[in-house]
CSV table of C-alpha atoms in Angstrom, one decimal:
chain,number,residue,atom,x,y,z
A,1,MET,CA,31.2,-20.2,-32.3
A,2,LEU,CA,34.7,-19.3,-33.6
A,3,GLU,CA,37.5,-20.4,-31.3
A,4,VAL,CA,40.7,-18.4,-31.4
A,5,GLN,CA,44.1,-19.1,-29.9
A,6,SER,CA,45.2,-15.4,-29.6
A,7,LEU,CA,43.4,-12.1,-29.4
A,8,ASP,CA,46.1,-10.2,-31.4
A,9,GLY,CA,44.5,-8.3,-34.2
A,10,LEU,CA,40.9,-8.9,-33.0
A,11,GLU,CA,40.6,-5.7,-30.9
A,12,LEU,CA,38.0,-4.2,-33.2
A,13,LEU,CA,36.0,-7.4,-33.4
A,14,ILE,CA,36.0,-7.7,-29.6
A,15,PHE,CA,35.0,-4.0,-29.3
A,16,ALA,CA,32.2,-4.5,-31.8
A,17,GLY,CA,31.0,-7.6,-29.9
A,18,PHE,CA,31.0,-5.6,-26.7
A,19,LEU,CA,28.9,-2.8,-28.3
A,20,GLU,CA,26.4,-5.3,-29.5
A,21,TRP,CA,25.9,-6.8,-26.0
A,22,TYR,CA,26.0,-3.4,-24.4
A,23,TYR,CA,23.3,-2.1,-26.7
A,24,MET,CA,21.1,-5.1,-25.8
A,25,TYR,CA,21.6,-4.9,-22.0
A,26,SER,CA,21.3,-1.1,-22.0
A,27,VAL,CA,17.8,-1.5,-23.4
A,28,ILE,CA,16.9,-4.2,-20.9
A,29,PHE,CA,18.2,-2.4,-17.8
A,30,GLY,CA,17.1,1.0,-19.2
A,31,VAL,CA,13.5,-0.1,-19.4
A,32,LEU,CA,13.8,-1.4,-15.8
A,33,ALA,CA,15.3,1.9,-14.7
A,34,ILE,CA,12.5,3.9,-16.3
A,35,ALA,CA,9.9,1.7,-14.6
A,36,SER,CA,11.6,2.1,-11.3
A,37,GLU,CA,11.7,5.9,-11.6
A,38,ARG,CA,8.0,6.1,-12.4
A,39,LEU,CA,7.3,3.8,-9.5
A,40,ILE,CA,9.2,6.1,-7.1
A,41,ALA,CA,7.5,9.2,-8.5
A,42,SER,CA,4.1,7.6,-8.0
A,43,VAL,CA,4.8,6.5,-4.4
A,44,LEU,CA,6.5,9.8,-3.4
A,45,ILE,CA,3.9,11.9,-5.1
A,46,GLU,CA,3.8,14.3,-2.1
A,47,ASN,CA,7.1,16.0,-2.9
A,48,TYR,CA,8.8,14.1,-5.7
A,49,GLU,CA,8.1,16.5,-8.5
A,50,SER,CA,8.9,19.6,-6.4
A,51,ASN,CA,12.2,18.2,-5.2
A,52,THR,CA,15.1,19.9,-6.8
A,53,GLN,CA,17.6,17.2,-5.9
A,54,LEU,CA,18.3,14.8,-8.8
A,55,PHE,CA,20.0,12.1,-6.9
A,56,ILE,CA,17.2,9.5,-7.6
A,57,PRO,CA,17.4,9.6,-11.5
A,58,THR,CA,21.2,10.0,-11.3
A,59,ILE,CA,21.5,6.9,-9.1
A,60,LEU,CA,19.2,4.9,-11.4
A,61,THR,CA,21.1,6.1,-14.5
A,62,LEU,CA,24.5,5.2,-13.1
A,63,THR,CA,23.2,1.9,-11.8
A,64,TYR,CA,21.7,0.7,-15.1
A,65,GLN,CA,24.8,1.8,-17.0
A,66,PHE,CA,27.1,0.0,-14.6
A,67,LEU,CA,25.0,-3.2,-14.9
A,68,SER,CA,24.9,-2.9,-18.7
A,69,ILE,CA,28.7,-2.6,-19.0
A,70,LEU,CA,29.4,-5.3,-16.3
A,71,VAL,CA,27.0,-7.9,-17.8
A,72,SER,CA,28.2,-7.1,-21.3
A,73,LEU,CA,31.8,-7.8,-20.4
A,74,ALA,CA,30.9,-10.9,-18.5
A,75,VAL,CA,28.9,-12.3,-21.4
A,76,LEU,CA,31.6,-11.3,-23.9
A,77,PHE,CA,34.4,-13.1,-22.0
A,78,HIS,CA,32.1,-16.1,-20.9
A,79,LYS,CA,32.3,-15.3,-17.2
A,80,ILE,CA,28.7,-16.2,-16.8
A,81,GLU,CA,26.6,-19.0,-18.2
A,82,GLY,CA,24.2,-18.5,-21.1
A,83,THR,CA,21.3,-19.5,-18.9
A,84,THR,CA,22.0,-16.7,-16.5
A,85,THR,CA,21.9,-14.1,-19.2
A,86,HIS,CA,18.5,-15.2,-20.4
A,87,ILE,CA,17.2,-15.2,-16.8
A,88,LEU,CA,18.3,-11.5,-16.6
A,89,TRP,CA,16.2,-10.3,-19.5
A,90,SER,CA,13.2,-12.5,-18.6
A,91,ILE,CA,13.1,-11.1,-15.0
A,92,SER,CA,13.6,-7.6,-16.3
A,93,CYS,CA,10.6,-7.8,-18.7
A,94,LEU,CA,8.4,-9.4,-16.0
A,95,ILE,CA,9.3,-6.7,-13.4
A,96,SER,CA,8.8,-3.9,-15.9
A,97,ALA,CA,5.4,-5.2,-16.9
A,98,VAL,CA,4.3,-5.6,-13.3
A,99,VAL,CA,5.6,-2.1,-12.4
A,100,TYR,CA,3.8,-0.6,-15.4
A,101,LEU,CA,0.5,-2.1,-14.3
A,102,PHE,CA,1.0,-1.0,-10.7
A,103,VAL,CA,1.9,2.6,-11.6
A,104,ARG,CA,-1.2,2.7,-13.8
A,105,ARG,CA,-3.4,1.4,-11.0
A,106,ILE,CA,-2.0,3.7,-8.3
A,107,ASN,CA,-2.4,6.8,-10.5
A,108,LYS,CA,-6.0,5.8,-11.4
A,109,SER,CA,-6.6,5.4,-7.6
A,110,PHE,CA,-5.2,8.9,-7.1
A,111,HIS,CA,-7.4,10.3,-9.9
A,112,ARG,CA,-10.5,8.8,-8.4
A,113,GLU,CA,-9.6,10.2,-5.0
A,114,ILE,CA,-9.0,13.7,-6.5
A,115,LYS,CA,-12.4,13.7,-8.2
A,116,ASN,CA,-14.1,12.7,-4.9
A,117,MET,CA,-15.4,15.8,-3.3
A,118,LYS,CA,-15.6,14.1,0.1
A,119,ARG,CA,-12.0,13.2,0.3
A,120,ASN,CA,-10.0,13.8,3.4
A,121,ARG,CA,-6.6,14.1,1.7
A,122,VAL,CA,-5.6,17.4,0.2
A,123,PHE,CA,-4.0,17.3,-3.3
A,124,THR,CA,-2.1,20.4,-4.4
A,125,ILE,CA,-2.4,21.8,-7.9
A,126,SER,CA,1.0,20.4,-8.9
A,127,GLN,CA,0.0,16.9,-7.6
A,128,GLN,CA,-3.3,16.9,-9.5
A,129,PHE,CA,-1.5,18.0,-12.6
A,130,GLN,CA,1.2,15.3,-12.1
A,131,VAL,CA,-1.5,12.5,-11.7
A,132,LYS,CA,-3.3,13.6,-14.9
A,133,GLU,CA,0.0,13.8,-16.8
A,134,ASN,CA,1.0,10.3,-15.5
A,135,LEU,CA,-2.3,8.8,-16.7
A,136,ARG,CA,-2.0,10.6,-20.0
A,137,ALA,CA,1.6,9.4,-20.6
A,138,LEU,CA,0.6,5.9,-19.6
A,139,ASP,CA,-2.4,5.9,-22.0
A,140,LEU,CA,-0.2,7.1,-24.8
A,141,GLY,CA,2.8,4.9,-23.9
A,142,THR,CA,0.9,1.6,-23.6
A,143,ASN,CA,1.7,0.4,-27.1
A,144,LEU,CA,5.3,1.6,-26.8
A,145,VAL,CA,5.8,-0.3,-23.5
A,146,PHE,CA,4.5,-3.6,-24.9
A,147,VAL,CA,6.4,-3.2,-28.2
A,148,VAL,CA,9.7,-2.7,-26.3
A,149,LEU,CA,9.0,-5.6,-24.0
A,150,ALA,CA,8.0,-7.8,-27.0
A,151,THR,CA,11.2,-6.8,-28.9
A,152,ILE,CA,13.3,-7.8,-25.9
A,153,ALA,CA,11.4,-11.1,-25.6
A,154,VAL,CA,11.7,-11.9,-29.4
A,155,CYS,CA,15.5,-11.1,-29.5
A,156,GLY,CA,16.2,-13.0,-26.2
A,157,SER,CA,14.2,-16.0,-27.3
A,158,GLY,CA,16.0,-16.1,-30.6
A,159,ILE,CA,19.4,-16.0,-28.8
A,160,LEU,CA,18.1,-18.7,-26.4
A,161,ALA,CA,17.1,-20.9,-29.3
A,162,LEU,CA,20.5,-20.5,-31.0
A,163,ASN,CA,22.4,-21.3,-27.8
A,164,PHE,CA,20.5,-24.5,-27.3
A,165,GLU,CA,20.6,-25.3,-31.0
A,166,LEU,CA,16.8,-25.4,-31.3
A,167,ILE,CA,17.1,-23.6,-34.7
A,168,PRO,CA,19.8,-23.8,-37.4
A,169,PRO,CA,22.7,-21.4,-37.1
A,170,PHE,CA,21.6,-19.7,-40.3
A,171,TYR,CA,18.8,-18.0,-38.3
A,172,ALA,CA,21.4,-16.1,-36.4
A,173,HIS,CA,21.1,-13.5,-39.2
A,174,PHE,CA,17.4,-13.0,-38.5
A,175,VAL,CA,18.0,-12.7,-34.8
A,176,GLU,CA,20.7,-10.0,-35.3
A,177,ASN,CA,18.6,-8.1,-37.8
A,178,SER,CA,15.7,-8.1,-35.3
A,179,LEU,CA,18.0,-6.7,-32.7
A,180,PHE,CA,19.5,-4.0,-34.9
A,181,LEU,CA,16.3,-3.0,-36.7
A,182,ASN,CA,14.1,-2.8,-33.6
A,183,PRO,CA,14.6,1.0,-33.2
A,184,TYR,CA,12.5,1.4,-36.4
A,185,LEU,CA,9.6,-0.4,-34.9
A,186,ILE,CA,10.0,1.4,-31.6
A,187,CYS,CA,10.2,4.8,-33.2
A,188,PHE,CA,7.2,4.2,-35.5
A,189,THR,CA,5.2,3.1,-32.5
A,190,ALA,CA,6.2,6.2,-30.5
A,191,MET,CA,5.3,8.5,-33.4
A,192,LEU,CA,1.9,6.8,-33.9
A,193,SER,CA,1.1,6.8,-30.2
A,194,VAL,CA,1.1,10.6,-29.8
A,195,PRO,CA,-1.8,12.2,-31.8
A,196,GLN,CA,0.2,15.3,-32.8
A,197,TRP,CA,3.2,13.2,-33.9
A,198,LYS,CA,0.9,10.8,-35.8
A,199,LYS,CA,-0.8,13.6,-37.7
A,200,LYS,CA,2.6,15.2,-38.6
A,201,PHE,CA,4.2,11.9,-39.5
A,202,LEU,CA,1.3,10.8,-41.8
A,203,LYS,CA,1.3,14.2,-43.4
A,204,MET,CA,5.1,14.0,-44.1
A,205,PHE,CA,5.0,10.3,-45.1
A,206,ILE,CA,2.5,10.8,-47.9
A,207,THR,CA,4.5,12.5,-50.7
A,208,PHE,CA,1.8,12.7,-53.3
A,209,ARG,CA,-1.9,12.7,-53.5
A,210,ILE,CA,-4.2,11.5,-56.2
A,211,GLY,CA,-6.6,14.3,-57.2
A,212,LYS,CA,-7.5,17.2,-55.1
A,213,MET,CA,-9.0,16.7,-51.7
A,214,ARG,CA,-11.7,19.2,-50.8
A,215,ARG,CA,-11.2,20.5,-47.3
A,216,ARG,CA,-14.3,20.8,-45.3
A,217,ARG,CA,-14.5,23.8,-43.2
A,218,ARG,CA,-15.3,23.1,-39.7
A,219,ILE,CA,-17.9,25.4,-38.2
A,220,THR,CA,-17.2,26.1,-34.6
A,221,GLN,CA,-20.3,26.6,-32.6
A,222,MET,CA,-20.4,29.3,-30.1
A,223,GLU,CA,-21.1,28.1,-26.6
A,224,SER,CA,-23.5,29.9,-24.5
A,225,ILE,CA,-22.0,31.4,-21.3
A,226,ASP,CA,-24.2,31.4,-18.3
A,227,ILE,CA,-24.2,34.3,-15.9
A,228,ILE,CA,-22.1,33.5,-12.8
A,229,ASP,CA,-23.7,34.3,-9.5
A,230,ASN,CA,-21.9,35.9,-6.6
A,231,SER,CA,-21.2,32.6,-4.7
A,232,SER,CA,-19.8,30.9,-7.7
A,233,ARG,CA,-17.7,33.9,-8.5
A,234,LYS,CA,-16.3,34.0,-5.0
A,235,ASN,CA,-15.4,30.3,-5.2
A,236,LEU,CA,-13.6,30.8,-8.5
A,237,GLU,CA,-11.6,33.7,-7.0
A,238,ILE,CA,-10.6,31.6,-4.0
A,239,GLU,CA,-9.6,28.7,-6.2
A,240,THR,CA,-7.6,31.0,-8.5
A,241,ASN,CA,-5.8,32.6,-5.6
A,242,LEU,CA,-5.0,29.2,-4.2
A,243,TYR,CA,-3.6,28.1,-7.5
A,244,PHE,CA,-1.3,31.1,-7.9
A,245,LYS,CA,-0.2,30.8,-4.3
A,246,GLN,CA,0.8,27.1,-4.8
A,247,LEU,CA,2.4,28.0,-8.1
A,248,THR,CA,4.5,30.7,-6.4
A,249,GLU,CA,5.6,28.4,-3.6
A,250,SER,CA,6.7,25.7,-6.1
A,251,TRP,CA,9.1,28.1,-7.7
A,252,ILE,CA,10.7,29.3,-4.5
């Protein structure tokens, strides 16, 4: 660590150091804020998605930005010990992982309850859609969640090893590069997690092909449509009317 007697002329260096710490802690607290928002959305499934007030995401955003700036300044000017900084990212990763598993479990429980025809609880169309979308997002984002948490753990462990001189100072370059280059890994994981993005990405990534590939025409089979009896038709009409009624009320 470089010791200086005066801060004159080091304003840009201090600002750059602040940006580095701010970037690190904005990712840490940002992941925790997203996990908290999804937890609140799952617990308050009755009226959360239809609520037009945005105070919950606004409060979470302001809170994690305030914590990121405050902790970054405290670390930059050595107002808190190094051990405390490592406890912060460790607890954040642990809480985020636990919240992810809890949100996944509670949405699966809602999904099983929705499919149960003998349920006593009434789920609106918007609630059923929200549960399905939550499960779909959780399935697609599993790899992304663990990649982000693993990135935080690797960078934090590297800084911890450097602080306690467990590895030579030369490895600081590898730790910084793993910190600055992690968006590539996160973006690649995000693109490969969504089937539509993965297909488009692989198509744009391959710039040439060896030979000509013959495209196989997919033959779509016509499905037979059974005749609907009067009782089934009546049930479909009731369900359709209920759907549009709830849809109209959600836009009021």
